[in-house]
Amino acid sequence: MNEHHHIISYKKLTAIWLALLALTALTVAITRVELGGYKVLGALVIACAKAGLVIAVFMHMKYEGRLLRWLLFLALLTLAIFIGLTFFDVLYR
Amino acid sequence: MNQLPFISTTAAVDPVFMFLFGACLVLLLGITVTMVIFVLRYHRSRAPHPTSQAEGNLWLEIVWIVLPTLLVLGMFWYGWKEYLVLRTVPTGALPVTATARMWSWEFRYANGKSSPKLYVPVGKPVRVELISTDVIHGFFLPAFRVKRDVVPGMSNYAWFVATKPGSYDLFCSQYCGTQHSAMVTTVEALPEAQFAAWLNEDKRGTAAARPDGRKLATEKGCLGCHSLDGSPGVGPTFKGLFAGQVTVVKGGKTVTLTADEAFLTESIRQPAATIVEGFPPIMPGNPDMPDEQVTALIEFIKSVK
Amino acid sequence: MTTHPHKDYAGAKLGMWLFLFTELLLFGGMFLLYSVYFKRYPQEFAAGGRQLDWIMGTVNTVILLTSSLCAAMAVTAVQRDELRRAVALIGGTILCAAGFMVIKYVEWSAKIGHGIYPGSEHLKSGPPGESVFFSLYFITTGIHGLHVLIGGALLAWIALKIKGGEVNAGNDILLENGALYWHLVDLIWIFIFPLYYLIL
Amino acid sequence: MDSNVQKVTAQPSCFWNDTGKSGLTSWIFSTDHKRIGLLYFYATFGFFLTGVLLGLLLRVELMAPGRTIVGPQTYNALFTVHGVVMIFLFIIPGIPGAFGNMVMPIQVGARDVSFPRLNLLSWWLYITGAIIILTSLFSGGGAPDTGWTFYVPFSSRTGTNVSLAVFGVFIVGFSSILTGVNFVTTIHRLRAEGMTWGRLPLFTWSLYATAWVQILATPILAITLVLIMTERLLGAGLFDPARGGDPIMYQHLFWIYSHPAVYIMILPAMGIVSDIIPVFSRKPIFGYKMIAFSSIAIAAAGSLVWGHHMFTSGMSDTAVMVFSFLTFVVAIPSAIKVFNWVSTLYRGSISLEAPMLFALSFILLFSIGGLSGLILGSAATDVHVHDTHFVVGHFHYVMFGGTGFAIFAAMHYWLPKFYGRRYAEKPAVVAWALMFTGFNVLYFTMQVLGMKGMPRRYYDYLPEFATLNLVATVGSWILAAGLVIMLVNLFRGLWWGAPFEGNPWGGATLEWSIPTPPPTENFVEEPTVTHGPYDFTGIGR
Ligand code: HEA
Ligand code: HEA
Ligand code: CUA
Ligand SMILES: [Cu+2]
């Protein structure tokens, strides 16, 4: 039954962890300097990058089949649409 | 009938109804008749075996995707276009402020006059500013096809024009509690001159005439919650209230007070400050009520023994 | 109970992911509210964010990332049949969870001590946006904290199963799913952190 | 109930006489999908009868203006509880929980669902939630009086027991989520050899689409309900305008779930109808692919239209435009389905037995309801009919006339399969005729009332609405009479009626290929599927 697994080495996991810490430091750094609206954008982009790393490696998504990836995309898209459509109200009121 | 420089809300909306109902009726009849014919014609007694095993037909499918799409887009567009009429107030509209509270309406005019019924001049558009002091209500004029929710903390509006004199229903359409269905009043459309006379007759609240407490209690909706005969309601009964003892929750502590004038005044102006034990904190406040009205209400409460 | 001839490994994983989607949307509702109110009260949100302790937030982020690393490593360990090490790594995760909760507790009590909590008099008298910010903060981090507790308990239970030999290299789906749940908790925090602590 | 069916269920492996265990515990702790399905069936149907009784009381109160039998506060509690019970305890769990559980695993050729114990947990969560909801009626400040929509700020202020009721709904929501997770996994993973996506019965397809809505939309309801509780219990003020909150945001969150929820209600019903019509016409369904696709399309597009409940709320006009447009988009896949069903009849060999009568009346009643939905979807007309009895008429047409009638069809179609006995045909047809008539008298009248301007949730009304309200009330009695006849006939038949063995309807989906009632393990050996679900060649009748 083991053929399902792609075993991820400790080394690789540690490397990802270091990258996540570095990104955390980066977010803190860019939100300390005055960038106006960009810092919101920057912080979110970095958060997405971190989320991407966690999902891809820690959660093994990189090694899953296409189905799961599509479904994850579907779930995220749904959330984005819920938020997006609400803004048709919020922005134009 | 329509000599106005703008179209009335009724005249804007009704054709949309006609079009939609017409289209729906045609579709419904078409489907029903086809179904009935098929059922009769291909009933097992007449058709013991199916004579077709067709699993689909691409062209038919395309036709009945494309045609409904076009129809439906037309419906959308027409409905949206006329909706804009409801949202665009003609210039020079008469401003009125409608205040909704549990469970009564109050209409206030530019000159300070206020009234529990909405008086409007015939032929002149009216813009109603919608204000709620507590929960969401709905401002609904079926005769004018107008409806807008009255949301606390939000400035909504509606407009309409009465083309004929008369009395029209005004409902609260958004569910707002026990007496939701009693939150009903009327629009009184008067000929222009008559309306002007009404508007400028002595203004209640500013004129010398002392307000009538019982009438006020009815108009302000007090009696929707407070009974006069001791029976329980949404709020405590007025009967025997004055000078009696009341247990209230004040700032988180339970205390017993005497219902004197100061207490009644506070209860009317800022009911949230002291909540009578056993009742929900739902009474709308009246911070801007003129002093003489408060006095009149208190006099009235005193009289209910 | 019905006995299954064979375990459906991929099915179990699919089921877990589907469940994670529902969690994602649950928090999604809070993020929706956040985005709307942030749009409406940018100043008040910035002011509110400045009142949160970004150092504690950062420390908590590091702690959660580390806990996630431990959880991911535990999966690797079990798959390599290094069961002892797996249990130890799960222990690390739970330790981090505890540390996270302690810091959260300190933060919350500091705020509550200052009279800042949903429905407090302080917030009622302050600017409207501030009350909204802190209510969102408490509810979001509260629900998140609840997930940390559930995730910690789940992993502890799985550690017992590893010790008992029920979860091993040949049958590790339980641990994989437990770890997935834990990563989700981390994932949510990755967004909570900049949105509440940093954007100021 | 075991002993009564013993005679018919002689074969030892029949699921009614499961291994060894007996009595109630063999049911409420069973992980067998058929037993769980029946548990769901009886529970949801029990709540349906509760809700129906409340609906009847609503009508009696509205029979004449003024007080008829209850006071305003009681009336408000009545329609709230009627709505909550009908929506959350009957119609949403109804088809997936009951018939989905009973039939779907067999239809895909599986032994059970993917997570049988989770399935049992779903049922228990459902029952727990239901008990909490019912407790809320008799404790605290009394039965909730907010309407099933729980709009703030009213729901955060009223003194009635809203918090507990909301908590109950929250639990029920979890049950719905778990069912969704279970079904998607089952359909992906447990299809038998040869059961390709193109051979899935349309009922299973519709459950698949429904399950996705359950998974992606229900969590939003969960968080919304949590927020009501924090408003009430903590005074969080997230929707309180005095504290910077926005009541309209509550409505967004509520409808983000609750509009897709109406497709949780209708999609499986459409699936039932798509399965029944070909069987009773002895002809393959017309446009299988389009029907399967339109289920997905309805689920997808239906998730984007929630704002149409808020046209008058003060939402921006741009949003009104967007949501009105998207609402009309949903009508297209619905139209595809209706046209395909009708075409299936063409040149078939139609037998008008009870399941078919209910299925065909579904098409009509759903069409009336759906077309009246278009009037609501168009911005200009919705302003007039919003929050009137026109809306009440609309949703009873789609929910009762649509889903309700589909459930009745399913009861006549599938329950005999699981009991091995059947109802009598004549009374079933009489009951159907009465219900169909009463239904239209009741709800069409309501739509007329709404057009004339009678607002909904009105305990009392002006005299001008009196006659029509009386007519509607009489309609509810005709409907009630039909319902009683149907129930008596159906359940009498299931326990004492004529035997129902083999494949009397001549169905081609897998559930008809196994013994009646089904054995515990469904299939003796894993089936290999070689033909489509509506391929009737070689199936005798
Ligand atoms: C089973 C439940 C169900 C279903 C399936 C639907 C289906 C639809 N509903 Fe309904 N609706 C409710 C349950 C449901 N609804 C409930 C419960 C409420 C009230 C909630 C509350 O406030 O308490 C409500 C309220 C409601 C409103 C808000 C009204 C208001 O409060 O002002 C609107 C507005 O757009 C609407 C629209 C629609 C539309 C466009 C569809 C469409 O999906 C319909 C599509 C169907 C058809 C179009 C008919 C079939 C097709 C044909 C006959 C072919 C020909 C058609 C064309 C060519 C177009 N509904
Ligand atoms: C599936 C959903 C469903 C179903 C089937 C029904 C069924 C009925 N509903 Fe329903 N209704 C709703 C869902 C549903 N309702 C919802 C969601 C609301 C909105 C609530 C809100 O505003 O918040 C609502 C609101 C609502 C109102 C509007 C209240 C108002 O706005 O003022 C009314 C008024 O007439 C009404 C009436 C009825 C009637 C008469 C039935 C009839 O079906 C009942 C017919 C009666 C029978 C068929 C009785 C026969 C049975 C017996 C006599 C019992 C026999 C007993 C045993 C054998 C034990 N309902
Ligand atoms: Cu005010 Cu209803
Ligand atoms: Cu809807």
Coordinates of C-alpha atoms in Angstrom, one line a residue, chain D residues 71-524:
Chain D
G71 CA -52.2 36.2 19.3
P72 CA -49.6 38.0 17.3
Q73 CA -46.6 36.8 19.3
T74 CA -47.7 33.2 18.9
Y75 CA -48.3 33.7 15.2
N76 CA -44.8 35.0 14.8
A77 CA -43.4 32.1 16.6
L78 CA -45.5 29.7 14.5
F79 CA -44.2 30.9 11.2
T80 CA -40.7 31.0 12.5
V81 CA -40.8 27.5 13.7
H82 CA -42.7 26.4 10.6
G83 CA -40.0 27.8 8.5
V84 CA -37.1 26.5 10.5
V85 CA -38.5 23.0 10.8
M86 CA -39.4 22.8 7.1
I87 CA -36.1 24.2 5.8
F88 CA -33.5 22.9 8.2
L89 CA -35.2 19.7 9.5
F90 CA -37.2 18.6 6.6
I91 CA -36.3 19.7 3.1
I92 CA -32.5 20.2 3.3
P93 CA -31.7 16.8 4.9
G94 CA -34.8 15.2 3.3
I95 CA -33.7 13.8 0.0
P96 CA -29.9 13.5 0.5
G97 CA -30.3 12.1 4.0
A98 CA -33.1 9.7 3.3
F99 CA -33.2 8.7 -0.3
G100 CA -29.6 9.6 -1.1
N101 CA -28.5 7.3 1.7
M102 CA -30.8 4.5 0.8
V103 CA -30.3 4.5 -2.9
M104 CA -27.2 6.3 -4.0
P105 CA -24.6 3.7 -2.8
I106 CA -26.5 1.0 -4.6
Q107 CA -26.8 3.1 -7.7
V108 CA -23.1 3.4 -8.0
G109 CA -22.6 -0.3 -7.2
A110 CA -21.0 0.1 -3.8
R111 CA -21.3 -1.8 -0.6
D112 CA -21.8 1.4 1.5
V113 CA -20.8 5.0 1.5
S114 CA -17.2 5.9 2.0
F115 CA -17.4 6.7 5.7
P116 CA -20.2 4.7 7.2
R117 CA -19.5 5.8 10.8
L118 CA -19.4 9.4 9.7
N119 CA -22.7 8.8 8.1
L120 CA -24.2 7.6 11.4
L121 CA -22.6 10.6 13.1
S122 CA -24.4 12.9 10.6
W123 CA -27.7 11.4 11.6
W124 CA -26.9 11.8 15.2
L125 CA -25.9 15.4 14.8
Y126 CA -29.1 16.0 12.9
I127 CA -31.2 14.5 15.7
T128 CA -29.2 16.4 18.3
G129 CA -29.6 19.7 16.5
A130 CA -33.3 19.0 16.0
I131 CA -33.8 18.3 19.7
I132 CA -32.0 21.5 20.6
I133 CA -34.2 23.5 18.2
L134 CA -37.3 21.9 19.7
T135 CA -36.0 22.6 23.2
S136 CA -35.7 26.3 22.3
L137 CA -39.4 26.4 21.9
F138 CA -40.2 25.6 25.5
S139 CA -37.3 27.2 27.4
G140 CA -35.7 30.6 27.9
G141 CA -37.7 33.5 26.6
G142 CA -40.0 31.3 24.5
A143 CA -40.2 30.2 20.9
P144 CA -38.0 32.2 18.6
D145 CA -40.0 34.9 16.7
T146 CA -37.5 36.1 14.1
G147 CA -38.6 34.3 10.9
W148 CA -36.4 31.6 9.6
T149 CA -34.0 34.3 8.3
F150 CA -32.9 35.5 11.7
Y151 CA -32.4 39.1 10.4
V152 CA -30.4 41.3 12.7
P153 CA -30.8 43.7 14.5
F154 CA -34.2 42.2 15.4
S155 CA -32.7 38.8 16.1
S156 CA -30.0 40.2 18.4
R157 CA -32.6 42.1 20.4
T158 CA -35.6 40.0 20.8
G159 CA -36.1 38.4 24.2
T160 CA -37.1 35.0 22.8
N161 CA -34.9 32.0 22.7
V162 CA -33.1 32.7 19.5
S163 CA -29.6 31.7 20.7
L164 CA -30.5 28.2 21.4
A165 CA -32.5 27.7 18.2
V166 CA -29.6 29.1 16.2
F167 CA -27.2 26.8 18.0
G168 CA -29.4 23.9 17.0
V169 CA -29.4 25.0 13.4
F170 CA -25.6 25.2 13.6
I171 CA -25.4 21.5 14.6
V172 CA -27.8 20.5 11.9
G173 CA -25.6 22.4 9.4
F174 CA -22.6 20.2 10.5
S175 CA -24.6 17.1 9.7
S176 CA -25.4 18.5 6.3
I177 CA -21.7 19.2 5.7
L178 CA -20.7 15.7 6.7
T179 CA -23.3 14.2 4.4
G180 CA -21.9 16.2 1.5
V181 CA -18.3 15.1 2.2
N182 CA -19.4 11.5 2.4
F183 CA -21.3 11.7 -0.9
V184 CA -18.6 13.4 -2.9
T185 CA -16.0 10.9 -1.7
T186 CA -18.4 7.9 -2.3
I187 CA -19.2 9.0 -5.9
H188 CA -15.5 9.6 -6.7
R189 CA -14.1 6.5 -5.1
L190 CA -16.6 3.7 -4.8
R191 CA -18.1 3.4 -8.3
A192 CA -18.2 -0.1 -9.4
E193 CA -16.3 -1.5 -12.3
G194 CA -17.8 0.0 -15.5
M195 CA -19.8 2.7 -13.7
T196 CA -18.3 5.6 -15.7
W197 CA -19.4 9.2 -15.1
G198 CA -21.4 8.8 -18.2
R199 CA -23.4 5.9 -16.7
L200 CA -24.2 7.5 -13.4
P201 CA -27.9 7.7 -12.8
L202 CA -29.1 11.3 -12.9
F203 CA -30.3 11.0 -9.3
T204 CA -26.7 10.3 -8.3
W205 CA -25.5 13.1 -10.5
S206 CA -27.8 15.5 -8.8
L207 CA -26.6 14.4 -5.4
Y208 CA -23.1 15.0 -6.5
A209 CA -23.9 18.6 -7.5
T210 CA -25.9 19.0 -4.3
A211 CA -23.0 17.7 -2.1
W212 CA -20.7 20.3 -3.5
V213 CA -23.2 23.1 -2.5
Q214 CA -23.4 21.5 0.9
I215 CA -19.6 21.5 1.3
L216 CA -18.9 25.0 0.0
A217 CA -21.9 27.0 1.2
T218 CA -22.9 25.5 4.5
P219 CA -19.8 26.7 6.4
I220 CA -20.9 30.2 5.6
L221 CA -24.1 29.5 7.4
A222 CA -22.2 28.1 10.3
I223 CA -20.1 31.2 10.8
T224 CA -23.2 33.4 10.3
L225 CA -25.0 31.6 13.1
V226 CA -22.0 31.9 15.3
L227 CA -22.0 35.6 14.7
I228 CA -25.7 35.8 15.8
M229 CA -24.7 34.1 18.9
T230 CA -21.8 36.4 19.6
E231 CA -24.1 39.4 18.9
R232 CA -26.6 38.1 21.5
L233 CA -24.3 36.6 24.1
L234 CA -21.3 38.9 23.9
G235 CA -22.7 42.0 22.4
A236 CA -20.0 41.9 19.7
G237 CA -21.8 44.6 17.7
L238 CA -20.6 43.4 14.3
F239 CA -24.0 44.1 12.8
D240 CA -25.0 46.9 15.1
P241 CA -25.1 50.2 13.3
A242 CA -24.6 52.2 16.5
R243 CA -21.2 50.4 16.9
G244 CA -20.1 50.6 13.3
G245 CA -21.6 47.3 12.1
D246 CA -23.7 46.9 9.1
P247 CA -27.0 44.9 9.2
I248 CA -26.8 44.4 5.4
M249 CA -23.6 42.4 5.8
Y250 CA -25.6 40.0 7.9
Q251 CA -28.0 39.6 5.0
H252 CA -25.1 39.0 2.6
L253 CA -23.7 36.3 4.8
F254 CA -27.1 34.7 5.4
W255 CA -28.1 34.5 1.8
I256 CA -24.6 33.4 0.6
Y257 CA -25.6 30.2 2.2
S258 CA -29.4 30.3 2.0
H259 CA -29.8 30.9 -1.7
P260 CA -27.5 28.0 -2.7
A261 CA -29.5 26.1 0.0
V262 CA -32.6 26.3 -2.2
Y263 CA -30.6 24.3 -4.8
I264 CA -29.7 21.8 -2.1
M265 CA -33.5 21.4 -1.8
I266 CA -34.4 21.3 -5.5
L267 CA -31.4 19.5 -7.2
P268 CA -32.0 16.1 -5.7
A269 CA -35.7 16.5 -6.4
M270 CA -34.8 17.1 -10.0
G271 CA -32.7 14.0 -9.8
I272 CA -35.6 11.9 -8.6
V273 CA -37.8 13.1 -11.4
S274 CA -35.0 12.4 -14.0
D275 CA -34.9 8.9 -12.8
I276 CA -38.6 8.2 -12.7
I277 CA -39.8 9.7 -16.0
P278 CA -37.7 7.4 -18.2
V279 CA -38.7 4.3 -16.3
F280 CA -42.4 5.1 -16.6
S281 CA -42.0 6.1 -20.3
R282 CA -39.8 3.1 -21.1
K283 CA -37.5 5.3 -23.0
P284 CA -34.0 6.6 -22.4
I285 CA -33.9 10.0 -20.8
F286 CA -33.7 12.7 -23.5
G287 CA -30.3 14.6 -23.3
Y288 CA -28.7 12.7 -20.5
K289 CA -25.5 14.7 -20.8
M290 CA -27.3 18.1 -20.8
I291 CA -29.3 17.1 -17.7
A292 CA -26.2 16.0 -15.8
F293 CA -24.4 19.1 -16.9
S294 CA -27.3 21.4 -16.0
S295 CA -27.2 20.0 -12.4
I296 CA -23.7 21.2 -12.1
A297 CA -24.5 24.5 -13.9
I298 CA -27.4 25.2 -11.5
A299 CA -25.2 24.4 -8.5
A300 CA -22.5 26.7 -9.8
A301 CA -24.6 29.6 -11.1
G302 CA -26.9 29.3 -8.1
S303 CA -24.1 30.2 -5.8
L304 CA -23.7 33.6 -7.4
V305 CA -27.2 35.0 -7.1
W306 CA -27.8 35.5 -3.4
G307 CA -28.3 39.2 -3.7
H308 CA -31.7 38.8 -5.2
H309 CA -33.2 38.6 -1.8
M310 CA -31.9 42.0 -1.0
F311 CA -33.0 44.2 -3.9
T312 CA -34.9 46.5 -1.6
S313 CA -32.5 46.3 1.4
G314 CA -30.4 49.4 0.5
M315 CA -27.7 47.4 -1.2
S316 CA -26.0 49.3 -4.0
D317 CA -27.8 49.6 -7.4
T318 CA -24.8 48.1 -9.1
A319 CA -25.2 45.0 -7.0
V320 CA -28.9 44.9 -7.8
M321 CA -28.0 44.8 -11.5
V322 CA -25.3 42.1 -11.1
F323 CA -27.4 39.9 -9.0
S324 CA -30.5 40.3 -11.1
F325 CA -28.6 39.4 -14.2
L326 CA -27.0 36.3 -12.5
T327 CA -30.4 35.2 -11.3
F328 CA -31.7 35.0 -14.8
V329 CA -28.7 33.0 -15.8
V330 CA -29.9 30.2 -13.4
A331 CA -33.2 30.0 -15.3
I332 CA -31.4 28.6 -18.3
P333 CA -30.1 25.3 -17.0
S334 CA -33.5 24.9 -15.3
A335 CA -35.2 25.4 -18.6
I336 CA -33.0 22.8 -20.2
K337 CA -34.1 20.2 -17.6
V338 CA -37.8 21.0 -18.1
F339 CA -37.6 20.7 -21.9
N340 CA -35.6 17.5 -21.7
W341 CA -38.1 15.9 -19.3
V342 CA -41.0 16.8 -21.5
S343 CA -39.2 15.5 -24.6
T344 CA -38.5 12.2 -22.9
L345 CA -42.3 11.6 -23.0
Y346 CA -42.4 11.9 -26.7
R347 CA -43.0 8.6 -28.4
G348 CA -42.6 6.7 -25.2
S349 CA -45.0 4.3 -23.6
I350 CA -46.3 6.2 -20.6
S351 CA -47.8 4.5 -17.6
L352 CA -49.5 6.9 -15.2
E353 CA -48.8 5.2 -11.9
A354 CA -48.4 7.1 -8.7
P355 CA -44.7 7.9 -8.9
M356 CA -45.1 9.1 -12.5
L357 CA -48.1 11.3 -11.5
F358 CA -46.1 12.9 -8.8
A359 CA -43.1 13.3 -11.1
L360 CA -45.2 14.9 -13.9
S361 CA -46.9 17.3 -11.4
F362 CA -43.5 18.2 -10.2
I363 CA -42.7 19.5 -13.6
L364 CA -45.8 21.7 -13.7
L365 CA -45.6 23.0 -10.1
F366 CA -41.9 23.6 -10.3
S367 CA -42.4 25.5 -13.6
I368 CA -45.0 27.7 -12.0
G369 CA -42.8 28.3 -9.0
G370 CA -39.7 28.8 -11.1
L371 CA -41.4 31.2 -13.5
S372 CA -42.7 33.2 -10.6
G373 CA -39.1 33.2 -9.5
L374 CA -38.3 35.2 -12.7
I375 CA -40.8 37.8 -11.6
L376 CA -38.9 38.1 -8.4
G377 CA -35.5 38.1 -10.1
S378 CA -36.4 41.1 -12.2
A379 CA -35.5 44.2 -10.2
A380 CA -38.4 46.4 -11.1
T381 CA -41.1 43.8 -10.3
D382 CA -39.4 42.4 -7.3
V383 CA -39.7 45.8 -5.6
H384 CA -43.4 45.4 -5.6
V385 CA -43.8 41.8 -4.6
H386 CA -40.8 41.4 -2.3
D387 CA -41.9 40.4 1.2
T388 CA -45.4 39.8 0.2
H389 CA -47.4 36.6 -0.1
F390 CA -46.3 36.4 -3.7
V391 CA -42.9 35.3 -2.4
V392 CA -44.6 32.9 0.0
G393 CA -46.5 31.5 -3.0
H394 CA -43.3 31.3 -5.0
F395 CA -41.3 29.3 -2.5
H396 CA -44.1 27.0 -1.6
Y397 CA -44.5 26.1 -5.3
V398 CA -40.8 25.3 -5.6
M399 CA -40.3 23.7 -2.2
F400 CA -43.6 21.9 -1.6
G401 CA -44.8 21.6 -5.2
G402 CA -41.3 20.9 -6.3
T403 CA -39.2 19.1 -3.7
G404 CA -42.2 18.0 -1.7
F405 CA -43.9 16.3 -4.6
A406 CA -40.6 14.8 -5.7
I407 CA -40.3 13.3 -2.2
F408 CA -43.8 11.9 -2.5
A409 CA -42.8 10.4 -5.9
A410 CA -39.7 8.9 -4.4
M411 CA -41.8 7.4 -1.5
H412 CA -44.0 5.6 -3.9
Y413 CA -41.2 4.6 -6.2
W414 CA -38.4 3.5 -3.8
L415 CA -40.0 2.7 -0.4
P416 CA -41.6 -0.5 -1.8
K417 CA -38.2 -1.6 -2.9
F418 CA -37.0 -1.4 0.7
Y419 CA -40.0 -2.9 2.3
G420 CA -40.9 -5.5 -0.2
R421 CA -44.6 -4.5 0.0
R422 CA -46.5 -1.9 -1.9
Y423 CA -49.4 0.5 -1.5
A424 CA -52.7 0.3 -3.4
E425 CA -52.8 2.2 -6.6
K426 CA -56.3 3.7 -6.6
P427 CA -56.2 5.6 -3.3
A428 CA -52.8 6.8 -4.3
V429 CA -54.2 8.4 -7.4
V430 CA -57.1 9.9 -5.5
A431 CA -54.7 11.3 -2.9
W432 CA -52.6 12.8 -5.7
A433 CA -55.6 14.5 -7.3
L434 CA -56.7 16.0 -4.1
M435 CA -53.3 17.3 -3.2
F436 CA -52.7 18.7 -6.6
T437 CA -56.0 20.6 -6.5
G438 CA -55.7 21.8 -3.0
F439 CA -52.1 22.8 -3.5
N440 CA -53.0 25.1 -6.4
V441 CA -56.0 26.6 -4.6
L442 CA -53.8 27.3 -1.6
Y443 CA -50.7 28.8 -3.2
F444 CA -51.9 30.3 -6.4
T445 CA -54.3 32.3 -4.2
M446 CA -51.4 33.4 -2.1
Q447 CA -49.6 34.7 -5.2
V448 CA -52.6 36.8 -6.1
L449 CA -52.8 38.1 -2.6
G450 CA -49.1 39.1 -2.9
M451 CA -49.7 40.9 -6.2
K452 CA -52.5 42.9 -4.5
G453 CA -49.9 43.9 -1.9
M454 CA -50.5 41.7 1.2
P455 CA -47.2 41.6 3.1
R456 CA -45.9 38.4 4.5
R457 CA -45.5 37.6 8.1
Y458 CA -48.7 39.5 8.8
Y459 CA -50.7 38.2 11.7
D460 CA -53.6 40.5 10.8
Y461 CA -54.6 42.1 7.5
L462 CA -56.9 44.7 6.0
P463 CA -60.4 43.6 5.1
E464 CA -59.7 43.8 1.4
F465 CA -57.7 40.7 1.6
A466 CA -60.3 38.6 3.5
T467 CA -61.9 36.6 0.7
L468 CA -58.8 35.4 -0.9
N469 CA -57.3 34.4 2.4
L470 CA -60.4 32.3 3.1
V471 CA -60.0 30.6 -0.2
A472 CA -56.4 29.8 0.5
T473 CA -57.3 28.3 3.9
V474 CA -59.9 26.1 2.3
G475 CA -57.2 25.0 -0.2
S476 CA -55.0 24.0 2.7
W477 CA -57.8 21.7 3.9
I478 CA -58.1 20.0 0.6
L479 CA -54.4 19.5 0.5
A480 CA -54.5 18.1 4.1
A481 CA -57.2 15.6 3.1
G482 CA -55.1 14.4 0.2
L483 CA -52.0 14.1 2.4
V484 CA -53.8 12.1 5.0
I485 CA -55.1 9.7 2.4
M486 CA -51.7 9.3 0.8
L487 CA -50.0 8.6 4.1
V488 CA -52.5 6.1 5.3
N489 CA -52.5 4.3 2.0
L490 CA -48.7 4.3 1.7
F491 CA -47.8 3.1 5.1
R492 CA -50.6 0.6 5.3
G493 CA -49.3 -0.8 2.1
L494 CA -45.7 -0.9 3.2
W495 CA -46.6 -3.0 6.2
W496 CA -49.5 -5.1 5.1
G497 CA -49.9 -4.5 1.4
A498 CA -49.3 -6.8 -1.6
P499 CA -45.8 -8.1 -2.0
F500 CA -43.4 -6.1 -4.2
E501 CA -40.7 -8.3 -5.6
G502 CA -38.1 -8.2 -8.3
N503 CA -38.3 -5.2 -10.6
P504 CA -42.0 -4.3 -11.0
W505 CA -41.4 -0.8 -12.3
G506 CA -38.9 -2.0 -14.8
G507 CA -36.0 0.2 -13.7
A508 CA -32.6 -0.1 -15.3
T509 CA -30.5 1.5 -12.6
L510 CA -28.5 -0.9 -10.3
E511 CA -30.9 -0.8 -7.3
W512 CA -33.4 -2.7 -9.4
S513 CA -30.8 -5.4 -10.3
I514 CA -30.6 -6.7 -6.7
P515 CA -33.2 -8.6 -4.6
T516 CA -36.1 -6.8 -3.1
P517 CA -35.7 -5.8 -0.2
P518 CA -31.9 -5.4 -0.7
P519 CA -29.5 -7.7 1.1
T520 CA -27.3 -6.2 3.8
E521 CA -24.3 -6.3 1.6
N522 CA -26.2 -4.9 -1.4
F523 CA -24.3 -7.0 -4.0
V524 CA -23.2 -10.5 -3.6

